[in-house]
mmCIF file of C-alpha atoms in Angstrom:
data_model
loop_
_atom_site.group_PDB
_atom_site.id
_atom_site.type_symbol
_atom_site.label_atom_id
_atom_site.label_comp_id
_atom_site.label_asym_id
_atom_site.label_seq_id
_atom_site.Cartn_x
_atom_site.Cartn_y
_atom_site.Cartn_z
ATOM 1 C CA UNK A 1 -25.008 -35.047 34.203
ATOM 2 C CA UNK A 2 -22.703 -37.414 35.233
ATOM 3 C CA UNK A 3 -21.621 -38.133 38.774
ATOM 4 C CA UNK A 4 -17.462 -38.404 37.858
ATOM 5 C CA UNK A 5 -14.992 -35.965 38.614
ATOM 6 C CA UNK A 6 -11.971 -35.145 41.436
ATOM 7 C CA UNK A 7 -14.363 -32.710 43.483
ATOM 8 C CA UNK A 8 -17.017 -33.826 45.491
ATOM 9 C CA UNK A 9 -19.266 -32.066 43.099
ATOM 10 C CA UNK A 10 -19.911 -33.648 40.107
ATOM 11 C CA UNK A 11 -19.230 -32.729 36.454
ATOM 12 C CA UNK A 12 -16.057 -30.040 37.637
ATOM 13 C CA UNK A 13 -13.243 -31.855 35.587
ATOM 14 C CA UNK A 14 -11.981 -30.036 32.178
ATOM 15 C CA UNK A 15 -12.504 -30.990 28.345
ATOM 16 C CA UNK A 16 -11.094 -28.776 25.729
ATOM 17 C CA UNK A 17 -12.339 -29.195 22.418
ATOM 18 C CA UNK A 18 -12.057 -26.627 19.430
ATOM 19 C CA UNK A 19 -15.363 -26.587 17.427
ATOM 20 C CA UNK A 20 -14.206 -24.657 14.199
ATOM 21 C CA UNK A 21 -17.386 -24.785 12.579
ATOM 22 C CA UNK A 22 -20.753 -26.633 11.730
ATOM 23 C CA UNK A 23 -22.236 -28.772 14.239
ATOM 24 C CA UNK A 24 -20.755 -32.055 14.511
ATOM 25 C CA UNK A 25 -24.181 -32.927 16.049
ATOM 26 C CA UNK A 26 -26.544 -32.845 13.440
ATOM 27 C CA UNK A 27 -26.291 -29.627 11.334
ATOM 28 C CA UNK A 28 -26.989 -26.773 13.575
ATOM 29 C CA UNK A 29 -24.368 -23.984 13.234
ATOM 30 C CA UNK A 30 -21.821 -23.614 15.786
ATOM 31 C CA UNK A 31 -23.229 -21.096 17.988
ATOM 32 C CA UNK A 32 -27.038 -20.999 18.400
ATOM 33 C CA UNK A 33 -28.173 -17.895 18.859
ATOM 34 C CA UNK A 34 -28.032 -16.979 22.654
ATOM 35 C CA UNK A 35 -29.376 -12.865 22.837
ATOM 36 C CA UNK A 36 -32.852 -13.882 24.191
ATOM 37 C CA UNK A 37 -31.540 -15.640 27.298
ATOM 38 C CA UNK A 38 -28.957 -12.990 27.623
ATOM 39 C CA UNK A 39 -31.640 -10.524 28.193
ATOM 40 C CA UNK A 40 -33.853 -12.845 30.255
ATOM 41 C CA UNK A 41 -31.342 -13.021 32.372
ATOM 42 C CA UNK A 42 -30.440 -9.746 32.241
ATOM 43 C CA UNK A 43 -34.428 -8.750 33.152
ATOM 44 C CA UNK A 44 -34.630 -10.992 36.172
ATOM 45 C CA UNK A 45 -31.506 -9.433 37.704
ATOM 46 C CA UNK A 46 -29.594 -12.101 38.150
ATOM 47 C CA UNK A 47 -26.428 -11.339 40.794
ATOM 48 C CA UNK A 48 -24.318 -14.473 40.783
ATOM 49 C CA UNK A 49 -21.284 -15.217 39.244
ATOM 50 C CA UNK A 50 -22.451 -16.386 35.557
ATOM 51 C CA UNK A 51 -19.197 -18.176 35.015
ATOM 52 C CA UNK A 52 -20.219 -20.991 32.510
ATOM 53 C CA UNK A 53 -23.775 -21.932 31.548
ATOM 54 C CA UNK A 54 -25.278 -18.197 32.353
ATOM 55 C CA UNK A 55 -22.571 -16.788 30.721
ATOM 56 C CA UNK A 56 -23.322 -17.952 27.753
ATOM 57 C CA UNK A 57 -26.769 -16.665 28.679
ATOM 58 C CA UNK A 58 -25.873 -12.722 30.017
ATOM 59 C CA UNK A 59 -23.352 -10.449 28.928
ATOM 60 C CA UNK A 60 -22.246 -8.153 31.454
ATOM 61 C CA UNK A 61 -21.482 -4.513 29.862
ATOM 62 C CA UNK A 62 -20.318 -2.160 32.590
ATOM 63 C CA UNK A 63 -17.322 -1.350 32.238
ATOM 64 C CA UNK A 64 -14.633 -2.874 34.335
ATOM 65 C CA UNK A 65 -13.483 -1.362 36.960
ATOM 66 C CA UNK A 66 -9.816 -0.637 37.333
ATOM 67 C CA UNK A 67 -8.342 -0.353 41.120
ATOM 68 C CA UNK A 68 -5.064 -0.486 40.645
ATOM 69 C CA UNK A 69 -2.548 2.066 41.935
ATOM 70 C CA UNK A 70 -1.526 5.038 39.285
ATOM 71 C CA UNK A 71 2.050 3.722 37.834
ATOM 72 C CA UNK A 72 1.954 0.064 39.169
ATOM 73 C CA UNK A 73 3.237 -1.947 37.022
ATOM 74 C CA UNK A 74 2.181 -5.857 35.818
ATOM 75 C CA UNK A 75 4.669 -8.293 36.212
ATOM 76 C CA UNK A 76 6.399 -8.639 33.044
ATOM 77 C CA UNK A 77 5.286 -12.169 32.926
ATOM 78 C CA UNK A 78 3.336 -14.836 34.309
ATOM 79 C CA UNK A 79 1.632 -13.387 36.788
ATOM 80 C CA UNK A 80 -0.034 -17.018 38.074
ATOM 81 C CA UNK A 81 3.187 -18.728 38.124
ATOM 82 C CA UNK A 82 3.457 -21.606 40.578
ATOM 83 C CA UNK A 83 5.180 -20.387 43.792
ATOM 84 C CA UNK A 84 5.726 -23.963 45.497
ATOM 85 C CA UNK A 85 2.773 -23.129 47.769
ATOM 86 C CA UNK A 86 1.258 -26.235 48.957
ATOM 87 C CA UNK A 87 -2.824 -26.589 47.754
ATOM 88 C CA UNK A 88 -5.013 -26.268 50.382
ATOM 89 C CA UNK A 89 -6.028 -29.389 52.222
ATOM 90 C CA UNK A 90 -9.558 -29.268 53.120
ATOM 91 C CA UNK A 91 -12.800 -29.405 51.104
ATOM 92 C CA UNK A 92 -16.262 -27.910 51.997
ATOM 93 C CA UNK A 93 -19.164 -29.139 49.311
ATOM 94 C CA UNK A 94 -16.531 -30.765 47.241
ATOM 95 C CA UNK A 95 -15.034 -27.152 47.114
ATOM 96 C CA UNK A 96 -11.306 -26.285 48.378
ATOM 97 C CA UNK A 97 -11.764 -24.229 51.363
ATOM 98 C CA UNK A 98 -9.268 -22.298 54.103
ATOM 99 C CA UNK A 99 -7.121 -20.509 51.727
ATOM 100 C CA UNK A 100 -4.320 -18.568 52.985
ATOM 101 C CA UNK A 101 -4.805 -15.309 54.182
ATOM 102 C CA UNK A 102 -2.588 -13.725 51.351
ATOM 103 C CA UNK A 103 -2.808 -12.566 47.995
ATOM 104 C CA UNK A 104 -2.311 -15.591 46.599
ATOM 105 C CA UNK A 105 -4.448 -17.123 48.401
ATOM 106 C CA UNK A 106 -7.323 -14.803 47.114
ATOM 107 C CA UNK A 107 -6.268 -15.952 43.698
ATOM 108 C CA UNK A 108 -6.453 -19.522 43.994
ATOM 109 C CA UNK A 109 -10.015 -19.412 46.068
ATOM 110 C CA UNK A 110 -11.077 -16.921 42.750
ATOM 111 C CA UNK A 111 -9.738 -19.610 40.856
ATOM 112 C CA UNK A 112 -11.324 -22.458 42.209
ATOM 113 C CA UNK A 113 -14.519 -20.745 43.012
ATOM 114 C CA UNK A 114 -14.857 -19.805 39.479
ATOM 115 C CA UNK A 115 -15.045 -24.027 38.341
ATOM 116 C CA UNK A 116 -17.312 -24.477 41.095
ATOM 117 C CA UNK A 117 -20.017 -21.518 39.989
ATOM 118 C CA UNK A 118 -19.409 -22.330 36.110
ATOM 119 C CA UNK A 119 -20.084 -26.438 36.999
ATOM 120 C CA UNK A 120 -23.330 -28.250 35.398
ATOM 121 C CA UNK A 121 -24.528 -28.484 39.135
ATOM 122 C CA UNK A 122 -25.526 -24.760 39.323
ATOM 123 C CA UNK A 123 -28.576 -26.751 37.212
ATOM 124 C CA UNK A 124 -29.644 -28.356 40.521
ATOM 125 C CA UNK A 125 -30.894 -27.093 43.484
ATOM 126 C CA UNK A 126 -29.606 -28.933 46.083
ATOM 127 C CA UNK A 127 -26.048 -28.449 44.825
ATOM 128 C CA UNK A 128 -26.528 -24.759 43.912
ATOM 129 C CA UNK A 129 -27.459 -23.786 47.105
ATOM 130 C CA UNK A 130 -24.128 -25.768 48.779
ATOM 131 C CA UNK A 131 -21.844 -23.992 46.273
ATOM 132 C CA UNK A 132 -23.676 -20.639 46.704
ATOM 133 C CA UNK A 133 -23.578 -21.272 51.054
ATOM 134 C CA UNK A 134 -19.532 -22.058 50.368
ATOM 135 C CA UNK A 135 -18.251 -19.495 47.950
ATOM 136 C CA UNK A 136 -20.520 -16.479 48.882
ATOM 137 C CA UNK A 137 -19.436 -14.378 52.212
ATOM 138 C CA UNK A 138 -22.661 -15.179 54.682
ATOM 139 C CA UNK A 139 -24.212 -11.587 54.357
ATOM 140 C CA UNK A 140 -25.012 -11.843 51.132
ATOM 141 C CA UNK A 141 -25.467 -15.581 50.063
ATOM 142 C CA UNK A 142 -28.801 -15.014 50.945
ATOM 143 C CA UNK A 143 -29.880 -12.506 48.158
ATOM 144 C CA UNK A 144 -27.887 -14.319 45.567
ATOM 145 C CA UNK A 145 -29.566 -17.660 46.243
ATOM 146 C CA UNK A 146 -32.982 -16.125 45.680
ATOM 147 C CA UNK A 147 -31.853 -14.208 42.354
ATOM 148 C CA UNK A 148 -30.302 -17.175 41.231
ATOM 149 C CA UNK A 149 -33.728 -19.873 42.232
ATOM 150 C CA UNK A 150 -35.628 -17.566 39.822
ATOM 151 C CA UNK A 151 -32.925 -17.721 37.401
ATOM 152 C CA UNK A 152 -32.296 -21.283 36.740
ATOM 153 C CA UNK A 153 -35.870 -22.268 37.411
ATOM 154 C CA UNK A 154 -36.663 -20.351 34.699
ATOM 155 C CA UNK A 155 -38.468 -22.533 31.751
ATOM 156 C CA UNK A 156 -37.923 -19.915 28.726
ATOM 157 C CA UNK A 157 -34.229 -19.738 29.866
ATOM 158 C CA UNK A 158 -34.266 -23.639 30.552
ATOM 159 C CA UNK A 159 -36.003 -24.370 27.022
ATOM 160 C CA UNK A 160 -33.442 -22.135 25.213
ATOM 161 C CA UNK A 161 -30.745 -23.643 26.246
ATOM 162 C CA UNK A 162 -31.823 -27.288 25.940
ATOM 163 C CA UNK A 163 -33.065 -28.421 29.493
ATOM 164 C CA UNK A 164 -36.370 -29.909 30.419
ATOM 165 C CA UNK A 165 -37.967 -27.723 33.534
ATOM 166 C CA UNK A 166 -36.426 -29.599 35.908
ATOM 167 C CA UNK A 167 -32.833 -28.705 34.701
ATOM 168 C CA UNK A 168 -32.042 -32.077 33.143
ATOM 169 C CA UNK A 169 -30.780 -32.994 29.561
ATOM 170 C CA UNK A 170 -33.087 -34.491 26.670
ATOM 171 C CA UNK A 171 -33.049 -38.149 26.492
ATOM 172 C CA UNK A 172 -29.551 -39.464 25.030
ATOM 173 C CA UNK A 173 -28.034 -36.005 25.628
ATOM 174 C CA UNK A 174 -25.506 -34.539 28.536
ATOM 175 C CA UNK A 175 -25.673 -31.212 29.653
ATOM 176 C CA UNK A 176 -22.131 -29.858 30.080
ATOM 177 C CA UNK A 177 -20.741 -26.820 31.318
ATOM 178 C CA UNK A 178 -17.560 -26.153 32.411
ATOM 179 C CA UNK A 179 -15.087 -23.693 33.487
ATOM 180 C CA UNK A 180 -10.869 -23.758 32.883
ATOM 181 C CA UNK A 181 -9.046 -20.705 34.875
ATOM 182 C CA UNK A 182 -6.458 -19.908 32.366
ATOM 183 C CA UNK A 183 -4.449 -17.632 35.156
ATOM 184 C CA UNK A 184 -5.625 -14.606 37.906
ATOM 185 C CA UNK A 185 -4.512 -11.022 38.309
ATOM 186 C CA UNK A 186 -5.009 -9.255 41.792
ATOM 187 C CA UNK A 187 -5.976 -5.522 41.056
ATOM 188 C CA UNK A 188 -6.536 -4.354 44.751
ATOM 189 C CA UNK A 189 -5.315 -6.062 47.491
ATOM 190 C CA UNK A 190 -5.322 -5.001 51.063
ATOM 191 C CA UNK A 191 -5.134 -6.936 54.222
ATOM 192 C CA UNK A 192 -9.048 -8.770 54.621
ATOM 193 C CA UNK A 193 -10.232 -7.248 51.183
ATOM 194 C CA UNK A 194 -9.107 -8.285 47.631
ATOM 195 C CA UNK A 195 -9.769 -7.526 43.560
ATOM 196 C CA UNK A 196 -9.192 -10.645 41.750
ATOM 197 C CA UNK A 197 -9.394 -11.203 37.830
ATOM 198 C CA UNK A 198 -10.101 -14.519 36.546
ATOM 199 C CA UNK A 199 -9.526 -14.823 32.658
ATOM 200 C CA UNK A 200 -10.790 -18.121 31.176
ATOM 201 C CA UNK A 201 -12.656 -20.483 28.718
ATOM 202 C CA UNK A 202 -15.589 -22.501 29.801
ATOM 203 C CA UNK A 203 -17.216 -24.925 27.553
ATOM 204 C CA UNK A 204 -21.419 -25.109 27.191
ATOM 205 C CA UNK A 205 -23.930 -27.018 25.656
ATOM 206 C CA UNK A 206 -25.223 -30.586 24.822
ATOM 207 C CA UNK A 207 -23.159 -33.529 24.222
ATOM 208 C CA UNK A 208 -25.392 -36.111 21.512
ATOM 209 C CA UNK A 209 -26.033 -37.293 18.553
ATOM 210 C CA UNK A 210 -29.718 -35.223 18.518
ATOM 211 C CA UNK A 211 -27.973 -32.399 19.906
ATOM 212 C CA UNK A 212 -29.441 -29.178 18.435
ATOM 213 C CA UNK A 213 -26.710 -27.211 20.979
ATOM 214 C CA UNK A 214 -23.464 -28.476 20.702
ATOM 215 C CA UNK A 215 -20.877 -27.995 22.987
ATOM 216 C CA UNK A 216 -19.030 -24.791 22.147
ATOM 217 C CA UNK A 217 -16.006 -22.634 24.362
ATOM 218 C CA UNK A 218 -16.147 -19.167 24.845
ATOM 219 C CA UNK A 219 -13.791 -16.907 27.010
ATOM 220 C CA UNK A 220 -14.552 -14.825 29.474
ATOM 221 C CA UNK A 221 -12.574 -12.378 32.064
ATOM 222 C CA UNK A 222 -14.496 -12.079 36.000
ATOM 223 C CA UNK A 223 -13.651 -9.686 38.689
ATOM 224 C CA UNK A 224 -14.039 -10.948 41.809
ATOM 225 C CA UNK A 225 -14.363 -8.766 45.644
ATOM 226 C CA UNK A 226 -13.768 -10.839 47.840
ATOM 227 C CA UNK A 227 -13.358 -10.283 51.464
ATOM 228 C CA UNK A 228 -11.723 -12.749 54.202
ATOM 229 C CA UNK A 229 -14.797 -13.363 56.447
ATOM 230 C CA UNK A 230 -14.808 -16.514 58.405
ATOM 231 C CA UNK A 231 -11.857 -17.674 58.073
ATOM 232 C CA UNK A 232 -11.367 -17.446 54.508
ATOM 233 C CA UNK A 233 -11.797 -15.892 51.275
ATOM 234 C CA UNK A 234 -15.165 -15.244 50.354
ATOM 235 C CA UNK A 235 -17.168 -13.637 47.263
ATOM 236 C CA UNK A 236 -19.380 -10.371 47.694
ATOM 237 C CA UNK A 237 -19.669 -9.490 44.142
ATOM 238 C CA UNK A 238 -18.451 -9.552 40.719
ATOM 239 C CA UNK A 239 -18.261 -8.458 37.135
ATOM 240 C CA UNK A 240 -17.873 -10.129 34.140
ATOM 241 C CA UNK A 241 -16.822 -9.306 30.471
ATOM 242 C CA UNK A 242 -16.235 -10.951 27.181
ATOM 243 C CA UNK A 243 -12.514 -11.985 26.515
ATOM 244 C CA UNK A 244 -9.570 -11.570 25.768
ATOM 245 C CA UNK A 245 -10.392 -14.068 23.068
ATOM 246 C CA UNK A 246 -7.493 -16.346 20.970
ATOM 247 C CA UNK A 247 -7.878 -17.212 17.039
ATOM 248 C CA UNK A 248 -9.239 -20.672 16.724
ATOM 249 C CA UNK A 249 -7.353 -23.324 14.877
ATOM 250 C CA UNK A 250 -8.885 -24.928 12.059
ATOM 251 C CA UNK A 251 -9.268 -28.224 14.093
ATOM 252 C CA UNK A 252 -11.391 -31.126 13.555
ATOM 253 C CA UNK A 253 -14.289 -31.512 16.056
ATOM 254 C CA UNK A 254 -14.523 -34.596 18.007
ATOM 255 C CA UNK A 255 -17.704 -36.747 17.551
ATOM 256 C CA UNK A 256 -20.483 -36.149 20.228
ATOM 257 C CA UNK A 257 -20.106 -39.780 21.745
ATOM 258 C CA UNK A 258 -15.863 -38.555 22.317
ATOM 259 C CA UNK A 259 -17.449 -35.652 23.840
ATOM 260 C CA UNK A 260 -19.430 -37.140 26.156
ATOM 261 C CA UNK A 261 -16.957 -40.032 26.940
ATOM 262 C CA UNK A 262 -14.478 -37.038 27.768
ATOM 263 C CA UNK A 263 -16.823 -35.389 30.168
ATOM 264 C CA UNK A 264 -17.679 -38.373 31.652
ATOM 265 C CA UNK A 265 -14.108 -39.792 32.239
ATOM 266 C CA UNK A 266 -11.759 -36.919 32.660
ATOM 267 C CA UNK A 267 -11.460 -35.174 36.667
ATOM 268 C CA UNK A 268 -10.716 -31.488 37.596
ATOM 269 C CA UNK A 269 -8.120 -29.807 39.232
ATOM 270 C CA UNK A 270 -7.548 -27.713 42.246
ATOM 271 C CA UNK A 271 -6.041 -24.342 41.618
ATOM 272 C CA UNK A 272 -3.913 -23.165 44.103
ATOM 273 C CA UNK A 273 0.023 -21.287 44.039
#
């Protein structure tokens, strides 16, 4: 992993790359075949937000839940427009903090929570447990530390996706995973509780010449509860689901070392309004 990027975290800035088809890596196919971590993680009950690298490992079937009033209507367009709304200022972990106590604000901590949970240092467990301690509401950070210890410490899930036991990449190799909001929807809102969709593309896998995982992007839609507890917008729970997913353009994949050098060099953002 490598220790660039705007947040205090590393690894948190944004590549996207279209891999059409065949590995540029070495001739594995694009996607390696991902169903048996799915269900391991599925089995150990994992309760965190799976927003990059353990979404490519679970896929979360429940339906989603729909809260929104009978007859409300979406805004015709662009629901995650900028509004002129100043980011917010501060930083805990590397991780925009004090959002505003609005709707909006609720969007931009989903937002930004969402890059911090689907980062490459979910891996470790020093930073997991500061992202998990900043994102999570206090009551239950607890529980979803220990499900996720057992989850990423896990050496058939680890092996399967590449990593030696300790979470690191093969010799050579970088481990990336990444996640790009692509815009938010608010379902429920209400004054310290809010529903907040995330819909966007994260990118997974192993950057290398060697590399018998490539880095591929999938796209994913999360629903966030969040509730304003100290101060600010924190998470209590989630869902997750495949999609909406576009048609890929028959584009040429960059090499491995372009990938790497992309990871390596280009920062994140902050989301805000």
């Amino acid at each position: 992993m490598s220790t660039s990027g705007e947040h205090g975290y590393p690894d948190t800035g944004h590549t996207r790359t279209h891999l059409p088809g065949g590995d540029p890596y070495g001739g594995a196919p694009r996607r390696t075949p991902r169903s048996s971590s799915r269900s391991l993680i599925t089995v150990v009950g994992v309760v965190v937000l799976l927003i990059a690298a353990i979404a490519f490992a679970n896929r979360d079937n429940s339906p989603p839940a729909d809260g929104s009033p009978k007859g409300a209507a979406h805004p015709p367009a662009a629901p995650t427009a900028a509004s002129g709304h100043t980011p917010v200022p501060t930083k805990q972990n590397g991780i925009p903090t004090n959002f505003p106590h609005t709707k909006q604000g609720a969007e931009s901590a989903a937002a930004n929570y969402a890059v911090a949970l689907g980062s490459a240092e979910m891996f470790d467990t020093g930073w997991r447990h500061q992202i998990v301690d900043t994102v999570y509401a206090s009551d239950t950070a607890a529980a979803k530390q220990s499900a996720m210890d057992r989850a990423y410490s896990d050496e058939r899930f680890l092996a399967n996706i590449g990593l030696a036991k300790d979470g690191s990449a093969p010799k050579g190799q970088t481990f990336i995973s990444r996640t790009i909001p692509v815009g938010t929807r608010t379902r429920t809102s209400a004054q310290d509780s809010a529903t907040v969709e995330v819909w966007y593309t994260s990118l997974f896998g192993l950057s290398g010449e060697t590399s018998k995982n490539p880095v591929t992007e999938s796209w994913y839609t999360t629903t966030y509860e969040l509730r304003w507890a100290e101060g600010d917008w924190k998470i209590t729970d989630f869902r997750q689901k495949d999609g909406p997913v576009p048609v890929g353009r028959d584009q040429r994949a960059s090499t491995a070392n372009d990938m790497t050098k992309a990871v390596e060099e280009f920062g994140g953002f902050t989301y805000a309004r």
